[in-house]
Each structure stands twice: as C-alpha cells, then as structure tokens.
Tab-separated table of C-alpha atoms in Angstrom:
chain	number	residue	atom	x	y	z
A	1	MET	CA	-1.658	8.830	21.480
A	2	ASN	CA	-4.885	10.351	20.264
A	3	ILE	CA	-5.561	9.422	16.663
A	4	ALA	CA	-8.010	10.740	14.058
A	5	VAL	CA	-9.173	8.906	10.952
A	6	ILE	CA	-10.616	11.137	8.222
A	7	GLY	CA	-12.609	9.079	5.744
A	8	ALA	CA	-13.678	6.363	8.170
A	9	THR	CA	-16.566	5.044	6.076
A	10	GLY	CA	-14.424	3.372	3.414
A	11	TYR	CA	-12.836	-0.053	3.512
A	12	SER	CA	-9.370	1.273	4.374
A	13	GLY	CA	-10.801	3.542	7.070
A	14	VAL	CA	-12.664	0.772	8.853
A	15	GLU	CA	-9.585	-1.469	8.582
A	16	LEU	CA	-7.552	1.254	10.298
A	17	LEU	CA	-10.089	1.240	13.108
A	18	ARG	CA	-9.811	-2.544	13.436
A	19	PHE	CA	-6.102	-2.239	14.167
A	20	LEU	CA	-6.163	1.001	16.151
A	21	ARG	CA	-8.801	-0.167	18.653
A	22	HIS	CA	-6.456	-2.933	19.775
A	23	HIS	CA	-3.153	-1.106	19.419
A	24	PRO	CA	-1.234	-1.028	22.715
A	25	TYR	CA	-0.184	2.621	22.408
A	26	ILE	CA	-3.391	4.240	21.149
A	27	SER	CA	-5.612	5.765	23.842
A	28	ARG	CA	-8.333	7.288	21.667
A	29	CYS	CA	-9.414	7.071	18.045
A	30	SER	CA	-11.824	9.656	16.609
A	31	LEU	CA	-13.590	9.141	13.295
A	32	TYR	CA	-14.483	11.868	10.800
A	33	SER	CA	-16.642	11.876	7.683
A	34	SER	CA	-17.723	14.505	5.181
A	35	SER	CA	-20.951	12.706	4.312
A	36	GLN	CA	-22.226	11.008	7.491
A	37	GLU	CA	-21.676	13.530	10.291
A	38	GLY	CA	-23.447	12.503	13.504
A	39	VAL	CA	-24.193	8.997	12.241
A	40	PRO	CA	-22.991	5.943	14.196
A	41	LEU	CA	-20.307	4.013	12.355
A	42	SER	CA	-22.328	0.839	12.930
A	43	HIS	CA	-24.955	2.119	10.476
A	44	SER	CA	-22.403	1.521	7.710
A	45	PHE	CA	-20.421	-1.262	9.390
A	46	PRO	CA	-22.458	-3.231	11.929
A	47	HIS	CA	-19.472	-5.492	12.601
A	48	ALA	CA	-17.504	-2.541	14.034
A	49	ARG	CA	-19.701	-2.132	17.133
A	50	GLU	CA	-17.570	-3.541	19.942
A	51	GLU	CA	-16.888	-1.356	22.965
A	52	GLY	CA	-19.636	1.221	22.685
A	53	GLU	CA	-20.944	3.200	19.780
A	54	LEU	CA	-18.594	5.294	17.656
A	55	ILE	CA	-20.126	8.430	16.139
A	56	LEU	CA	-18.782	9.961	12.925
A	57	GLN	CA	-17.831	13.573	13.472
A	58	LYS	CA	-17.795	16.615	11.244
A	59	ILE	CA	-14.440	17.382	9.624
A	60	ASP	CA	-13.346	20.435	11.604
A	61	MET	CA	-9.620	20.951	11.035
A	62	GLU	CA	-9.159	23.291	13.995
A	63	GLN	CA	-10.808	20.842	16.345
A	64	ILE	CA	-8.859	17.896	14.921
A	65	ALA	CA	-5.545	19.750	15.261
A	66	ALA	CA	-6.355	20.687	18.873
A	67	THR	CA	-7.239	17.167	19.997
A	68	CYS	CA	-5.154	14.716	17.943
A	69	ASP	CA	-1.473	13.803	17.785
A	70	LEU	CA	-1.617	12.103	14.398
A	71	VAL	CA	-4.181	11.992	11.592
A	72	PHE	CA	-4.790	9.267	9.017
A	73	PHE	CA	-6.390	10.262	5.722
A	74	ALA	CA	-8.323	7.343	4.206
A	75	THR	CA	-9.951	9.600	1.629
A	76	PRO	CA	-10.422	9.586	-2.153
A	77	PRO	CA	-7.781	11.363	-4.299
A	78	GLY	CA	-7.897	15.137	-4.098
A	79	VAL	CA	-9.037	15.467	-0.448
A	80	SER	CA	-5.872	15.154	1.614
A	81	SER	CA	-3.880	17.491	-0.636
A	82	GLY	CA	-6.167	20.312	0.492
A	83	LEU	CA	-6.616	19.377	4.156
A	84	ALA	CA	-3.337	17.816	5.255
A	85	PRO	CA	-1.252	21.043	4.905
A	86	LEU	CA	-3.517	22.677	7.516
A	87	LEU	CA	-2.436	20.035	10.027
A	88	ILE	CA	1.200	19.946	8.976
A	89	GLU	CA	1.560	23.673	9.605
A	90	LYS	CA	0.345	23.087	13.172
A	91	GLY	CA	2.924	20.352	13.773
A	92	ILE	CA	0.509	17.424	13.535
A	93	LYS	CA	1.809	14.198	11.993
A	94	VAL	CA	-0.077	12.951	8.945
A	95	ILE	CA	-0.263	9.538	7.265
A	96	ASP	CA	-2.034	9.719	3.915
A	97	LEU	CA	-3.469	6.568	2.365
A	98	SER	CA	-4.581	8.293	-0.842
A	99	GLY	CA	-2.231	8.999	-3.737
A	100	ASP	CA	-2.072	12.770	-3.237
A	101	PHE	CA	1.524	12.972	-2.002
A	102	ARG	CA	3.134	9.920	-3.627
A	103	LEU	CA	4.408	11.521	-6.812
A	104	LYS	CA	7.108	14.183	-6.494
A	105	ASP	CA	6.339	15.791	-9.876
A	106	ARG	CA	3.004	17.661	-9.921
A	107	THR	CA	2.681	17.442	-13.696
A	108	VAL	CA	3.019	13.649	-13.540
A	109	TYR	CA	0.318	13.452	-10.871
A	110	GLU	CA	-2.025	15.667	-12.849
A	111	LYS	CA	-1.484	13.615	-16.002
A	112	TRP	CA	-2.292	10.267	-14.374
A	113	TYR	CA	-4.877	11.308	-11.775
A	114	LYS	CA	-6.563	13.963	-13.926
A	115	ARG	CA	-6.712	16.470	-11.049
A	116	GLN	CA	-4.497	19.005	-9.280
A	117	THR	CA	-2.545	18.091	-6.190
A	118	ALA	CA	-0.696	19.754	-3.302
A	119	SER	CA	1.997	22.373	-3.745
A	120	ASP	CA	5.581	21.312	-4.362
A	121	ILE	CA	6.679	22.090	-0.825
A	122	TYR	CA	4.468	19.328	0.569
A	123	LEU	CA	5.190	16.877	-2.234
A	124	GLN	CA	8.914	17.197	-1.507
A	125	GLN	CA	8.344	16.952	2.254
A	126	ALA	CA	6.288	13.759	1.990
A	127	VAL	CA	8.117	10.520	2.792
A	128	TYR	CA	7.156	7.468	0.751
A	129	GLY	CA	6.166	4.800	3.236
A	130	LEU	CA	7.419	1.554	1.710
A	131	THR	CA	8.366	0.444	5.180
A	132	GLU	CA	10.890	-2.287	4.440
A	133	TRP	CA	13.018	-0.036	2.246
A	134	ASN	CA	12.631	3.449	3.674
A	135	LYS	CA	12.760	3.185	7.458
A	136	GLU	CA	15.300	5.910	8.185
A	137	GLU	CA	13.232	8.560	6.405
A	138	ILE	CA	10.005	7.210	7.878
A	139	ARG	CA	11.395	7.617	11.407
A	140	ARG	CA	11.871	11.347	10.767
A	141	ALA	CA	8.645	11.925	8.822
A	142	GLN	CA	5.919	14.370	9.679
A	143	LEU	CA	4.011	13.773	6.423
A	144	LEU	CA	3.992	10.167	5.251
A	145	SER	CA	2.542	8.996	1.944
A	146	ASN	CA	1.397	5.399	2.234
A	147	PRO	CA	2.095	3.394	-0.943
A	148	GLY	CA	-0.692	2.096	-3.140
A	149	CYS	CA	-1.696	-1.566	-3.017
A	150	TYR	CA	-0.348	-2.600	-6.423
A	151	PRO	CA	2.930	-0.700	-5.890
A	152	THR	CA	3.448	-2.376	-2.495
A	153	ALA	CA	3.232	-5.880	-3.919
A	154	THR	CA	5.222	-4.960	-7.030
A	155	LEU	CA	8.032	-2.997	-5.392
A	156	LEU	CA	8.583	-5.518	-2.609
A	157	GLY	CA	8.856	-8.176	-5.300
A	158	LEU	CA	11.274	-6.200	-7.494
A	159	ALA	CA	13.440	-4.386	-4.961
A	160	PRO	CA	16.260	-6.943	-4.510
A	161	LEU	CA	16.604	-7.426	-8.279
A	162	VAL	CA	16.612	-3.727	-9.129
A	163	LYS	CA	18.767	-2.524	-6.258
A	164	HIS	CA	21.428	-5.131	-7.127
A	165	ARG	CA	21.017	-4.381	-10.876
A	166	LEU	CA	20.545	-7.998	-11.817
A	167	ILE	CA	17.904	-7.472	-14.536
A	168	GLU	CA	17.739	-5.649	-17.852
A	169	GLU	CA	16.287	-2.216	-17.127
A	170	ASP	CA	13.869	-2.321	-20.055
A	171	SER	CA	12.510	-5.814	-19.464
A	172	ILE	CA	10.124	-5.477	-16.511
A	173	ILE	CA	6.591	-6.814	-17.036
A	174	VAL	CA	4.045	-6.984	-14.234
A	175	ASP	CA	0.822	-8.963	-14.486
A	176	ALA	CA	-1.242	-7.917	-11.439
A	177	LYS	CA	-4.634	-9.110	-10.195
A	178	SER	CA	-6.815	-7.662	-7.462
A	179	GLY	CA	-9.991	-8.429	-5.564
A	180	VAL	CA	-12.908	-6.041	-5.935
A	181	SER	CA	-12.432	-4.303	-2.567
A	182	GLY	CA	-9.529	-2.453	-4.207
A	183	ALA	CA	-12.111	-0.413	-6.113
A	184	GLY	CA	-13.595	0.957	-2.874
A	185	ARG	CA	-17.054	0.666	-1.378
A	186	GLN	CA	-19.024	2.901	-3.690
A	187	ALA	CA	-21.104	0.878	-6.122
A	188	SER	CA	-20.270	0.968	-9.802
A	189	LEU	CA	-20.994	-1.046	-12.918
A	190	ASN	CA	-17.464	-2.485	-12.938
A	191	THR	CA	-17.864	-3.946	-9.441
A	192	HIS	CA	-21.494	-5.045	-9.751
A	193	PHE	CA	-21.848	-8.714	-8.704
A	194	SER	CA	-23.208	-9.887	-12.035
A	195	GLU	CA	-20.328	-8.121	-13.818
A	196	THR	CA	-17.535	-9.563	-11.665
A	197	ASN	CA	-18.813	-12.997	-10.629
A	198	GLU	CA	-17.301	-15.846	-12.672
A	199	ASN	CA	-15.435	-13.249	-14.694
A	200	VAL	CA	-11.882	-11.889	-15.023
A	201	LYS	CA	-11.374	-8.482	-16.594
A	202	ILE	CA	-8.337	-6.470	-17.533
A	203	TYR	CA	-8.700	-2.741	-16.927
A	204	LYS	CA	-6.839	0.565	-17.294
A	205	VAL	CA	-4.488	-0.971	-19.855
A	206	ASN	CA	-1.280	1.120	-19.902
A	207	GLU	CA	-3.194	3.799	-17.950
A	208	HIS	CA	-3.242	2.708	-14.312
A	209	GLN	CA	-2.381	5.577	-11.964
A	210	HIS	CA	-0.023	3.340	-9.967
A	211	ILE	CA	2.390	3.008	-12.912
A	212	PRO	CA	4.262	6.302	-12.295
A	213	GLU	CA	4.415	5.543	-8.569
A	214	ILE	CA	6.132	2.222	-9.241
A	215	GLU	CA	8.489	3.726	-11.833
A	216	GLN	CA	9.417	6.615	-9.545
A	217	MET	CA	10.654	4.240	-6.840
A	218	LEU	CA	12.383	1.874	-9.277
A	219	GLN	CA	14.290	4.797	-10.798
A	220	MET	CA	15.371	5.929	-7.337
A	221	TRP	CA	16.961	2.520	-6.895
A	222	ASP	CA	18.372	2.377	-10.419
A	223	GLU	CA	18.226	5.484	-12.596
A	224	HIS	CA	18.525	3.357	-15.738
A	225	VAL	CA	15.167	1.576	-15.270
A	226	GLN	CA	12.916	2.171	-18.282
A	227	PRO	CA	9.097	2.423	-18.356
A	228	ILE	CA	7.521	-0.839	-17.305
A	229	THR	CA	4.676	-2.860	-18.765
A	230	PHE	CA	2.026	-3.066	-16.062
A	231	SER	CA	-1.357	-4.755	-16.492
A	232	THR	CA	-4.135	-4.965	-13.908
A	233	HIS	CA	-6.992	-7.438	-13.715
A	234	LEU	CA	-10.115	-7.633	-11.580
A	235	ILE	CA	-10.681	-11.042	-10.004
A	236	PRO	CA	-14.003	-12.249	-8.507
A	237	MET	CA	-12.798	-12.267	-4.903
A	238	THR	CA	-13.034	-9.721	-2.079
A	239	ARG	CA	-9.452	-9.225	-0.909
A	240	GLY	CA	-6.003	-9.882	-2.243
A	241	ILE	CA	-3.432	-8.894	-4.829
A	242	MET	CA	-1.113	-11.142	-6.776
A	243	ALA	CA	1.645	-9.475	-8.798
A	244	THR	CA	3.421	-11.837	-11.147
A	245	ILE	CA	6.624	-10.109	-12.246
A	246	TYR	CA	8.873	-11.025	-15.190
A	247	ALA	CA	12.307	-9.631	-16.016
A	248	LYS	CA	15.302	-10.641	-18.131
A	249	ALA	CA	18.468	-11.371	-16.182
A	250	LYS	CA	21.644	-9.514	-17.213
A	251	GLU	CA	23.746	-12.653	-16.734
A	252	ASP	CA	23.296	-16.282	-15.878
A	253	LEU	CA	21.725	-16.674	-12.440
A	254	SER	CA	20.527	-19.576	-10.343
A	255	LEU	CA	17.464	-20.100	-8.196
A	256	GLU	CA	19.705	-20.729	-5.193
A	257	MET	CA	21.450	-17.382	-5.675
A	258	LEU	CA	18.144	-15.547	-6.037
A	259	LEU	CA	16.631	-17.133	-2.946
A	260	ASP	CA	19.708	-16.227	-0.924
A	261	LEU	CA	19.432	-12.645	-2.173
A	262	TYR	CA	15.780	-12.333	-1.191
A	263	LYS	CA	16.241	-14.001	2.182
A	264	THR	CA	19.168	-11.691	2.966
A	265	SER	CA	17.281	-8.636	1.750
A	266	TYR	CA	14.286	-9.369	3.968
A	267	GLU	CA	15.885	-11.177	6.916
A	268	ASP	CA	15.071	-8.263	9.242
A	269	SER	CA	11.589	-7.634	7.790
A	270	LYS	CA	8.846	-8.979	10.018
A	271	PHE	CA	6.182	-8.883	7.340
A	272	VAL	CA	7.937	-10.249	4.216
A	273	ARG	CA	8.121	-14.028	3.934
A	274	VAL	CA	10.167	-15.666	1.167
A	275	ARG	CA	9.031	-19.117	0.064
A	276	LYS	CA	11.203	-22.191	-0.322
A	277	PRO	CA	12.336	-23.368	-3.800
A	278	GLY	CA	9.436	-24.440	-5.963
A	279	GLN	CA	6.815	-22.962	-3.636
A	280	PHE	CA	4.653	-20.005	-4.631
A	281	PRO	CA	2.221	-18.007	-2.478
A	282	ALA	CA	-1.526	-17.631	-2.910
A	283	THR	CA	-3.602	-14.624	-1.875
A	284	LYS	CA	-5.563	-16.689	0.652
A	285	GLU	CA	-2.331	-17.304	2.563
A	286	VAL	CA	-2.005	-13.612	3.554
A	287	TYR	CA	-5.746	-12.857	3.898
A	288	GLY	CA	-6.487	-10.317	6.633
A	289	SER	CA	-2.795	-9.945	7.556
A	290	ASN	CA	0.056	-7.499	6.994
A	291	TYR	CA	2.283	-10.087	5.316
A	292	CYS	CA	3.740	-9.992	1.836
A	293	ASP	CA	4.648	-13.480	0.661
A	294	ILE	CA	7.110	-13.888	-2.204
A	295	GLY	CA	7.998	-16.857	-4.426
A	296	ILE	CA	10.788	-16.852	-7.011
A	297	ALA	CA	11.642	-18.859	-10.126
A	298	TYR	CA	14.445	-18.683	-12.663
A	299	ASP	CA	14.131	-20.099	-16.167
A	300	GLU	CA	17.590	-21.056	-17.418
A	301	ARG	CA	16.152	-21.624	-20.902
A	302	THR	CA	14.902	-18.044	-21.338
A	303	GLY	CA	17.100	-16.255	-18.795
A	304	ARG	CA	14.029	-14.742	-17.144
A	305	VAL	CA	13.285	-14.279	-13.470
A	306	THR	CA	9.702	-14.720	-12.279
A	307	VAL	CA	8.654	-13.257	-8.926
A	308	VAL	CA	5.218	-13.884	-7.426
A	309	SER	CA	4.230	-11.377	-4.715
A	310	VAL	CA	0.937	-11.508	-2.801
A	311	ILE	CA	-0.638	-9.176	-0.224
A	312	ASP	CA	-4.010	-8.357	1.252
A	313	ASN	CA	-4.784	-5.094	-0.567
A	314	LEU	CA	-6.640	-3.616	2.443
A	315	VAL	CA	-3.942	-4.502	4.980
A	316	LYS	CA	-0.365	-4.567	3.669
A	317	GLY	CA	-1.673	-2.596	0.690
A	318	ALA	CA	-3.357	0.075	2.820
A	319	ALA	CA	-4.294	0.137	6.535
A	320	GLY	CA	-1.808	-2.412	7.835
A	321	GLN	CA	1.152	-0.786	6.181
A	322	ALA	CA	-0.084	2.583	7.496
A	323	ILE	CA	-0.040	1.173	11.064
A	324	GLN	CA	3.401	-0.333	10.403
A	325	ASN	CA	4.599	3.116	9.350
A	326	LEU	CA	3.001	4.687	12.423
A	327	ASN	CA	4.993	2.261	14.563
A	328	VAL	CA	8.250	3.140	12.816
A	329	MET	CA	7.533	6.892	13.054
A	330	MET	CA	6.963	6.614	16.805
A	331	GLY	CA	9.839	4.247	17.553
A	332	TRP	CA	7.538	1.412	18.651
A	333	ASP	CA	7.909	-2.267	17.788
A	334	GLU	CA	7.140	-2.533	14.110
A	335	ASP	CA	4.485	-5.188	14.581
A	336	SER	CA	2.584	-3.417	17.380
A	337	GLY	CA	-1.107	-3.955	16.745
A	338	LEU	CA	-0.318	-6.120	13.720
A	339	ALA	CA	1.073	-9.342	15.170
A	340	PHE	CA	-1.573	-11.822	14.071
A	341	ALA	CA	-1.711	-14.689	11.629
A	342	PRO	CA	-3.616	-14.626	8.315
A	343	ILE	CA	-7.213	-15.869	8.266
A	344	TYR	CA	-7.453	-19.262	6.585
A	345	PRO	CA	-9.306	-20.706	4.765
C-alpha cells in the first residue's frame, strides 16, 4: 500500500512513521505538513533519518487522493473534519487520530471542543476504532476515528465490568495521569520544564474533552451508565498514561471471578495483558509498545472494584492503535508492524 500521513511533524505523526517504515505491507509512506512544506523531516526529528531523507510535502488533496490508498490524519482538532471528506468521496480510506469524528452528536462536540466539526453524514459513517471491542465494524470501515489516549486506557479497563453490568451505573470514578507528550509538541506554559519538573498538576477538572467520548462508548455498552467523574493529572514524565478506575459492585464479587472475567474478555487480544492477583502495572512496563496492561483489585469491605490500566499514550493511545486498526481494516495480522516488546528501563 501507499500511505500518506498528514500532520507528520507532531509526536503522533512521527510515531506513525516509525511503525510504517518497518511495516511488511507498506511500500511507500509520504509525509505532508501545512507549516513545513519542502523541509526535510530530519530538521524537526533528527532521529528519523534512516533510509534516505524524507521531505515534507504540501497538503494537496487532489495529489494525495491520486497517489495514496489510505491517509492518516495526525492533525490538531478541526483539520481533518474539513479535509477528510474530500478523500472519502474519492473512495480513499481514512484513519483520523484527532477527535473530529469521535462524537456522533455535533452539539456535544461543539460544546466540549469549542469548535465546529464535520457534517452529520460523516460523523455517522465514522467507525470508532477501539480495536479490541469493535473489530467487525473496523473491518468494514472507510472512515475510522482512532480513540483518544485517555479513553483507550479507561475503556479497556472498564469494558468487561460495564458490558456484564457488574457495577453501579452511577459509581464510576477515573483518576488518570499522563506524561507531558500527551499535550503535543508545541511549547506552552503548562508543559514548560520548570512548571512540570518535580510537580504534579490536575487540569481540566470536569472539563476534559475526552469525557463525552468515554461516556458515549460506555452508554453503547450499557444505556443506564450515568455521567462519570473523570480527573486528569500531568506527571513529570515523557510518555505513559495510568488510569485508576473505581466503581461500586452491584453484588458481592471476588477477585478470582473478576480475573477470570478479564482473562476471558481479552484472551484473543494480542495487546491487552491482564496481571496476576496482587500485581499492578506501571507505565514503564508498556513504554514504547502497543500494550495495555491491566491490574484488578476487589475490596470486600467497601464493595468497590479497582482497575489499573496503563498504556503508552503515543502508541496504544495514538499511533500504535491506528496501525492496529489499519491491520484489521486490511485483513492483515493484527500485530503486523507492532510485534515488539516494551522498552525497559
């Protein structure tokens, strides 16, 4: 296949390139940028210079449609909603890593993202790419909306509980923490070294744009799920997300029963690893990989379930999951181009 990446100068874009250059079924990968046309990618990312120089090209939708089989959008919110329909109408497959097509209700998107999005016809056409739970739709997709990083960790952690209706629908609390790469590459006061080093900060309290995305999927699994409490924190590290999830059980459970449920739910999932009793994952243990590691606890005293879910926000939370979805869309082995161990330490 011939692949295009629009928005190749961001962290997710260069991670896509890392996987695509060594993917067994990709023959060519072209890179496009709205701000650095004609500039070698190595000017922004010296580490990416491997097999010759890659030049960033001007975003010309006619040229992209004529030369590419599938296009990744690794762009800020508001870009793909305007450009992707031009490709879709020409029969080109699109995988969007921004949030532009994740929410089915335009008014909800505009409330949380503070901008307009695509027309309803494309929002309804878009398939939500939570790979482990949506494979049949992903196989048929032309327009795929890659989940956000926080929703990936949170939904993979909650899915077995919600789908089997084991928890009180109004009891979900998520305490999530992310490394600073989740904020993107553009410098800001919030990600300045002296602001983040030796510091932990909560942000977007009750206002994070990933909240409606998580709730939308939870309510598809169980229409009785109520609004969740979702808090995000910035941690002084580069990569990684840890979502610590709390929920009240509807009836008495046991840790053994919960572990069996999770192992059964993910027994055919190559990239979800469920920990043994009493073991909980750390972000370093999935660093640079497409894995989501999950640990579970049950407190008989309070009747609460605790789920700890960790991912690399740039891989399973972005580029890696996008490649995983590409593989499913094309009928290839799901781990093509992704079958490598985490980097440790």
